[in-house]
PDB file of C-alpha atoms in Angstrom:
ATOM      1  CA  TYR A   1       0.082   0.085  -0.023  1.00 62.00           C
ATOM      2  CA  GLY A   2       2.673   2.435  -0.690  1.00 80.00           C
ATOM      3  CA  ASN A   3       6.686   2.578   0.046  1.00 86.00           C
ATOM      4  CA  PHE A   4       8.737   2.432   3.389  1.00 89.00           C
ATOM      5  CA  ASN A   5       7.470   5.828   4.614  1.00 92.00           C
ATOM      6  CA  ASN A   6       3.967   4.488   4.594  1.00 93.00           C
ATOM      7  CA  ALA A   7       5.085   1.539   6.642  1.00 94.00           C
ATOM      8  CA  ARG A   8       6.693   3.732   8.850  1.00 96.00           C
ATOM      9  CA  LYS A   9       3.492   5.940   9.263  1.00 96.00           C
ATOM     10  CA  LEU A  10       1.372   2.878   9.928  1.00 95.00           C
ATOM     11  CA  VAL A  11       3.842   1.222  12.975  1.00 97.00           C
ATOM     12  CA  THR A  12       3.682   4.798  14.421  1.00 97.00           C
ATOM     13  CA  LYS A  13      -0.274   4.975  13.971  1.00 97.00           C
ATOM     14  CA  LEU A  14      -0.876   1.218  15.207  1.00 97.00           C
ATOM     15  CA  GLU A  15       1.252   1.928  18.267  1.00 97.00           C
ATOM     16  CA  LYS A  16      -0.462   5.227  19.216  1.00 97.00           C
ATOM     17  CA  LEU A  17      -3.728   3.198  19.100  1.00 97.00           C
ATOM     18  CA  GLY A  18      -1.967   0.396  21.379  1.00 97.00           C
ATOM     19  CA  ILE A  19      -2.299  -2.392  18.721  1.00 97.00           C
ATOM     20  CA  ALA A  20       0.128  -5.129  19.167  1.00 96.00           C
ATOM     21  CA  GLY A  21       1.667  -5.608  15.640  1.00 97.00           C
ATOM     22  CA  ALA A  22       0.846  -5.706  11.873  1.00 97.00           C
ATOM     23  CA  CYS A  23       0.528  -8.441   9.434  1.00 95.00           C
ATOM     24  CA  ILE A  24       1.830  -7.345   5.976  1.00 95.00           C
ATOM     25  CA  GLU A  25       1.879  -9.278   2.770  1.00 93.00           C
ATOM     26  CA  ASP A  26       4.126  -9.168  -0.250  1.00 94.00           C
ATOM     27  CA  LYS A  27       1.437  -9.065  -2.776  1.00 84.00           C
ATOM     28  CA  LEU A  28       1.208  -6.338  -5.263  1.00 79.00           C
ATOM     29  CA  PHE A  29      -1.797  -3.368  -5.097  1.00 67.00           C
ATOM     30  CA  PRO A  30      -4.804  -4.185  -5.733  1.00 57.00           C
ATOM     31  CA  LYS A  31      -4.735  -7.168  -3.429  1.00 61.00           C
ATOM     32  CA  THR A  32      -7.210  -9.869  -4.327  1.00 60.00           C
ATOM     33  CA  ASN A  33      -8.358 -12.901  -2.135  1.00 59.00           C
ATOM     34  CA  SER A  34      -5.527 -15.147  -1.862  1.00 56.00           C
ATOM     35  CA  LEU A  35      -7.680 -18.231  -2.576  1.00 57.00           C
ATOM     36  CA  LEU A  36     -10.228 -17.253  -5.067  1.00 56.00           C
ATOM     37  CA  ASP A  37      -7.806 -15.356  -7.640  1.00 53.00           C
ATOM     38  CA  GLU A  38      -7.619 -17.787 -10.396  1.00 62.00           C
ATOM     39  CA  ARG A  39      -4.581 -16.201 -11.886  1.00 55.00           C
ATOM     40  CA  SER A  40      -1.767 -18.800 -11.755  1.00 58.00           C
ATOM     41  CA  ALA A  41       1.087 -16.426 -11.052  1.00 63.00           C
ATOM     42  CA  GLN A  42      -0.200 -13.615  -9.142  1.00 71.00           C
ATOM     43  CA  PRO A  43       2.089 -10.516  -9.139  1.00 82.00           C
ATOM     44  CA  LEU A  44       4.366 -10.242  -5.958  1.00 91.00           C
ATOM     45  CA  ALA A  45       6.374  -7.265  -4.268  1.00 92.00           C
ATOM     46  CA  ASP A  46      10.069  -7.107  -5.224  1.00 95.00           C
ATOM     47  CA  VAL A  47      11.894  -8.839  -2.784  1.00 97.00           C
ATOM     48  CA  LYS A  48      14.194  -5.999  -1.587  1.00 97.00           C
ATOM     49  CA  GLU A  49      11.543  -3.198  -1.531  1.00 95.00           C
ATOM     50  CA  PHE A  50       9.555  -5.394   0.812  1.00 96.00           C
ATOM     51  CA  SER A  51      12.248  -6.109   3.016  1.00 97.00           C
ATOM     52  CA  MET A  52      13.044  -2.692   3.333  1.00 96.00           C
ATOM     53  CA  LYS A  53       9.464  -1.712   4.353  1.00 96.00           C
ATOM     54  CA  ILE A  54      10.054  -4.536   7.316  1.00 97.00           C
ATOM     55  CA  GLN A  55      13.440  -2.834   8.063  1.00 97.00           C
ATOM     56  CA  ALA A  56      11.447   0.427   8.100  1.00 97.00           C
ATOM     57  CA  MET A  57       8.831  -0.918  10.465  1.00 97.00           C
ATOM     58  CA  LYS A  58      11.270  -2.591  12.749  1.00 98.00           C
ATOM     59  CA  ASP A  59      13.301   0.791  12.948  1.00 97.00           C
ATOM     60  CA  THR A  60      10.350   2.864  13.446  1.00 97.00           C
ATOM     61  CA  GLN A  61       8.790   0.789  16.184  1.00 97.00           C
ATOM     62  CA  THR A  62       9.109   2.433  19.943  1.00 97.00           C
ATOM     63  CA  ASP A  63       7.540  -0.755  21.670  1.00 97.00           C
ATOM     64  CA  PRO A  64       9.816  -3.410  22.039  1.00 96.00           C
ATOM     65  CA  ASN A  65       7.008  -6.165  21.876  1.00 96.00           C
ATOM     66  CA  PHE A  66       5.680  -4.685  18.553  1.00 98.00           C
ATOM     67  CA  CYS A  67       5.396  -7.392  16.161  1.00 98.00           C
ATOM     68  CA  VAL A  68       5.906  -7.508  12.681  1.00 98.00           C
ATOM     69  CA  VAL A  69       4.462 -10.654  10.786  1.00 98.00           C
ATOM     70  CA  ALA A  70       5.665 -10.915   6.907  1.00 98.00           C
ATOM     71  CA  ARG A  71       3.175 -12.735   5.010  1.00 96.00           C
ATOM     72  CA  VAL A  72       4.686 -14.697   2.079  1.00 97.00           C
ATOM     73  CA  GLU A  73       2.195 -15.416  -0.876  1.00 94.00           C
ATOM     74  CA  SER A  74       4.789 -17.209  -3.186  1.00 94.00           C
ATOM     75  CA  PHE A  75       2.943 -20.713  -2.905  1.00 94.00           C
ATOM     76  CA  ILE A  76      -0.455 -18.581  -3.472  1.00 90.00           C
ATOM     77  CA  ALA A  77       0.902 -16.835  -6.510  1.00 88.00           C
ATOM     78  CA  GLY A  78       2.147 -20.289  -8.012  1.00 87.00           C
ATOM     79  CA  TRP A  79       5.615 -19.847  -7.143  1.00 92.00           C
ATOM     80  CA  PRO A  80       8.123 -23.075  -6.244  1.00 94.00           C
ATOM     81  CA  LEU A  81       9.426 -23.589  -2.829  1.00 97.00           C
ATOM     82  CA  GLU A  82      12.625 -22.108  -3.546  1.00 98.00           C
ATOM     83  CA  GLU A  83      10.963 -18.572  -4.269  1.00 96.00           C
ATOM     84  CA  ALA A  84       9.007 -19.014  -0.594  1.00 97.00           C
ATOM     85  CA  LEU A  85      12.169 -19.495   1.152  1.00 98.00           C
ATOM     86  CA  LYS A  86      13.920 -16.918  -0.763  1.00 98.00           C
ATOM     87  CA  ARG A  87      11.534 -14.265   0.255  1.00 98.00           C
ATOM     88  CA  ALA A  88      10.966 -15.953   3.955  1.00 98.00           C
ATOM     89  CA  THR A  89      14.701 -15.809   4.598  1.00 98.00           C
ATOM     90  CA  ALA A  90      14.856 -12.132   3.290  1.00 98.00           C
ATOM     91  CA  TYR A  91      12.099 -11.124   5.279  1.00 98.00           C
ATOM     92  CA  ALA A  92      13.052 -12.704   8.389  1.00 98.00           C
ATOM     93  CA  GLU A  93      16.849 -11.049   7.814  1.00 98.00           C
ATOM     94  CA  ALA A  94      15.125  -7.820   7.182  1.00 98.00           C
ATOM     95  CA  GLY A  95      13.670  -8.100  10.949  1.00 98.00           C
ATOM     96  CA  ALA A  96      10.431  -9.766  10.639  1.00 98.00           C
ATOM     97  CA  ASP A  97       9.031 -10.979  14.015  1.00 98.00           C
ATOM     98  CA  ALA A  98       7.678 -14.018  11.996  1.00 98.00           C
ATOM     99  CA  VAL A  99       6.941 -15.174   8.804  1.00 98.00           C
ATOM    100  CA  LEU A 100       3.172 -16.387   7.672  1.00 98.00           C
ATOM    101  CA  ILE A 101       3.496 -18.830   5.010  1.00 97.00           C
ATOM    102  CA  HIS A 102       0.144 -19.573   3.311  1.00 93.00           C
ATOM    103  CA  SER A 103      -1.127 -22.229   0.165  1.00 93.00           C
ATOM    104  CA  LYS A 104      -4.013 -22.634  -1.264  1.00 89.00           C
ATOM    105  CA  LYS A 105      -3.467 -26.440  -1.796  1.00 93.00           C
ATOM    106  CA  SER A 106      -5.904 -28.573   0.073  1.00 94.00           C
ATOM    107  CA  ASP A 107      -3.450 -30.444   2.066  1.00 96.00           C
ATOM    108  CA  PRO A 108      -0.369 -28.856   3.954  1.00 97.00           C
ATOM    109  CA  SER A 109       2.338 -30.431   1.230  1.00 97.00           C
ATOM    110  CA  ASP A 110       3.638 -27.016   0.464  1.00 98.00           C
ATOM    111  CA  ILE A 111       3.821 -26.168   4.452  1.00 98.00           C
ATOM    112  CA  GLU A 112       5.712 -29.351   4.905  1.00 98.00           C
ATOM    113  CA  LYS A 113       8.290 -28.738   2.344  1.00 98.00           C
ATOM    114  CA  PHE A 114       8.609 -25.406   3.734  1.00 98.00           C
ATOM    115  CA  MET A 115       9.473 -26.576   7.066  1.00 98.00           C
ATOM    116  CA  SER A 116      11.678 -29.217   6.054  1.00 98.00           C
ATOM    117  CA  HIS A 117      14.270 -26.609   4.552  1.00 98.00           C
ATOM    118  CA  TRP A 118      13.380 -23.853   6.841  1.00 97.00           C
ATOM    119  CA  LYS A 119      16.692 -23.084   9.242  1.00 93.00           C
ATOM    120  CA  LYS A 120      15.820 -19.816  10.570  1.00 93.00           C
ATOM    121  CA  ASP A 121      14.911 -19.608  14.335  1.00 96.00           C
ATOM    122  CA  THR A 122      11.865 -16.497  12.978  1.00 98.00           C
ATOM    123  CA  PRO A 123       8.535 -18.240  14.000  1.00 98.00           C
ATOM    124  CA  VAL A 124       6.636 -19.594  11.244  1.00 98.00           C
ATOM    125  CA  VAL A 125       2.959 -18.694  10.972  1.00 98.00           C
ATOM    126  CA  ILE A 126       0.373 -20.935   8.863  1.00 97.00           C
ATOM    127  CA  VAL A 127      -3.407 -20.318   7.815  1.00 94.00           C
ATOM    128  CA  PRO A 128      -4.853 -23.852   6.856  1.00 94.00           C
ATOM    129  CA  THR A 129      -8.165 -22.578   5.793  1.00 89.00           C
ATOM    130  CA  ASN A 130      -8.017 -25.604   2.609  1.00 89.00           C
ATOM    131  CA  TYR A 131      -6.763 -27.803   4.756  1.00 92.00           C
ATOM    132  CA  PRO A 132      -8.502 -27.664   8.260  1.00 89.00           C
ATOM    133  CA  LYS A 133      -8.628 -31.322   8.935  1.00 91.00           C
ATOM    134  CA  THR A 134      -4.691 -31.812   9.233  1.00 95.00           C
ATOM    135  CA  PRO A 135      -4.422 -32.392  12.888  1.00 95.00           C
ATOM    136  CA  VAL A 136      -2.701 -29.574  15.129  1.00 95.00           C
ATOM    137  CA  SER A 137      -0.200 -32.355  16.349  1.00 97.00           C
ATOM    138  CA  ARG A 138       1.060 -32.758  12.694  1.00 97.00           C
ATOM    139  CA  PHE A 139       1.930 -28.874  12.819  1.00 97.00           C
ATOM    140  CA  GLN A 140       3.377 -29.135  16.109  1.00 97.00           C
ATOM    141  CA  GLU A 141       5.864 -31.771  14.593  1.00 97.00           C
ATOM    142  CA  LEU A 142       6.834 -29.472  11.906  1.00 97.00           C
ATOM    143  CA  GLY A 143       7.615 -26.737  14.410  1.00 97.00           C
ATOM    144  CA  ILE A 144       4.784 -24.312  13.627  1.00 97.00           C
ATOM    145  CA  SER A 145       4.732 -21.382  16.200  1.00 97.00           C
ATOM    146  CA  THR A 146       1.163 -20.019  15.454  1.00 96.00           C
ATOM    147  CA  ILE A 147      -2.015 -21.226  13.710  1.00 95.00           C
ATOM    148  CA  ILE A 148      -4.714 -18.820  12.497  1.00 93.00           C
ATOM    149  CA  TRP A 149      -7.903 -20.757  12.001  1.00 89.00           C
ATOM    150  CA  ALA A 150      -9.300 -17.697  10.141  1.00 80.00           C
ATOM    151  CA  ASN A 151     -13.123 -18.060   9.973  1.00 77.00           C
ATOM    152  CA  HIS A 152     -13.409 -21.884  10.885  1.00 72.00           C
ATOM    153  CA  ASN A 153     -15.004 -21.195  14.598  1.00 76.00           C
ATOM    154  CA  VAL A 154     -17.817 -19.213  12.586  1.00 79.00           C
ATOM    155  CA  ARG A 155     -18.268 -21.783   9.798  1.00 74.00           C
ATOM    156  CA  SER A 156     -18.741 -24.142  12.835  1.00 76.00           C
ATOM    157  CA  SER A 157     -20.953 -22.133  14.968  1.00 84.00           C
ATOM    158  CA  ILE A 158     -23.245 -21.394  11.671  1.00 85.00           C
ATOM    159  CA  ALA A 159     -23.279 -25.057  11.343  1.00 80.00           C
ATOM    160  CA  ALA A 160     -24.516 -25.602  14.639  1.00 84.00           C
ATOM    161  CA  MET A 161     -26.935 -22.895  14.662  1.00 87.00           C
ATOM    162  CA  GLN A 162     -28.397 -24.269  11.531  1.00 87.00           C
ATOM    163  CA  ALA A 163     -28.796 -27.915  12.967  1.00 86.00           C
ATOM    164  CA  THR A 164     -30.350 -26.362  15.979  1.00 90.00           C
ATOM    165  CA  SER A 165     -32.701 -24.291  13.908  1.00 91.00           C
ATOM    166  CA  LYS A 166     -34.183 -27.328  12.253  1.00 86.00           C
TER     167      LYS A 166
END
């Protein structure tokens, strides 16, 4: 949504509001829904420029607990494992507190491949929207730090309410 100056302003504003962090993704504007975009190769931000945004955010923060998560969209965009690793490594080296690896496959194979090659201490976050039946224990075995269940709880509550209302 802009260059490194916009990223700095974002951190300043978020910290003033008492917000604990931000997750930024490396897709180009205009952003489309990662799981609904049918393009085989969605455009991604330049790695160096995106890394500079992360570094600017970390340099700007005044709260040492403010967290910057870099969302890597390589798998979503149709790029191979090597691109995901290159981007995640660059973002971690730029200071990201965590990297979020996303995949639109219906199984966790992209995540498994990524984690088998990830050699950084930077925590990994996932959003298993398309593979929600994978046991949490599998993600723990892989070394995943955080799982975002997106709207799974809402979906479950809707199904329960519909069953109750019948």
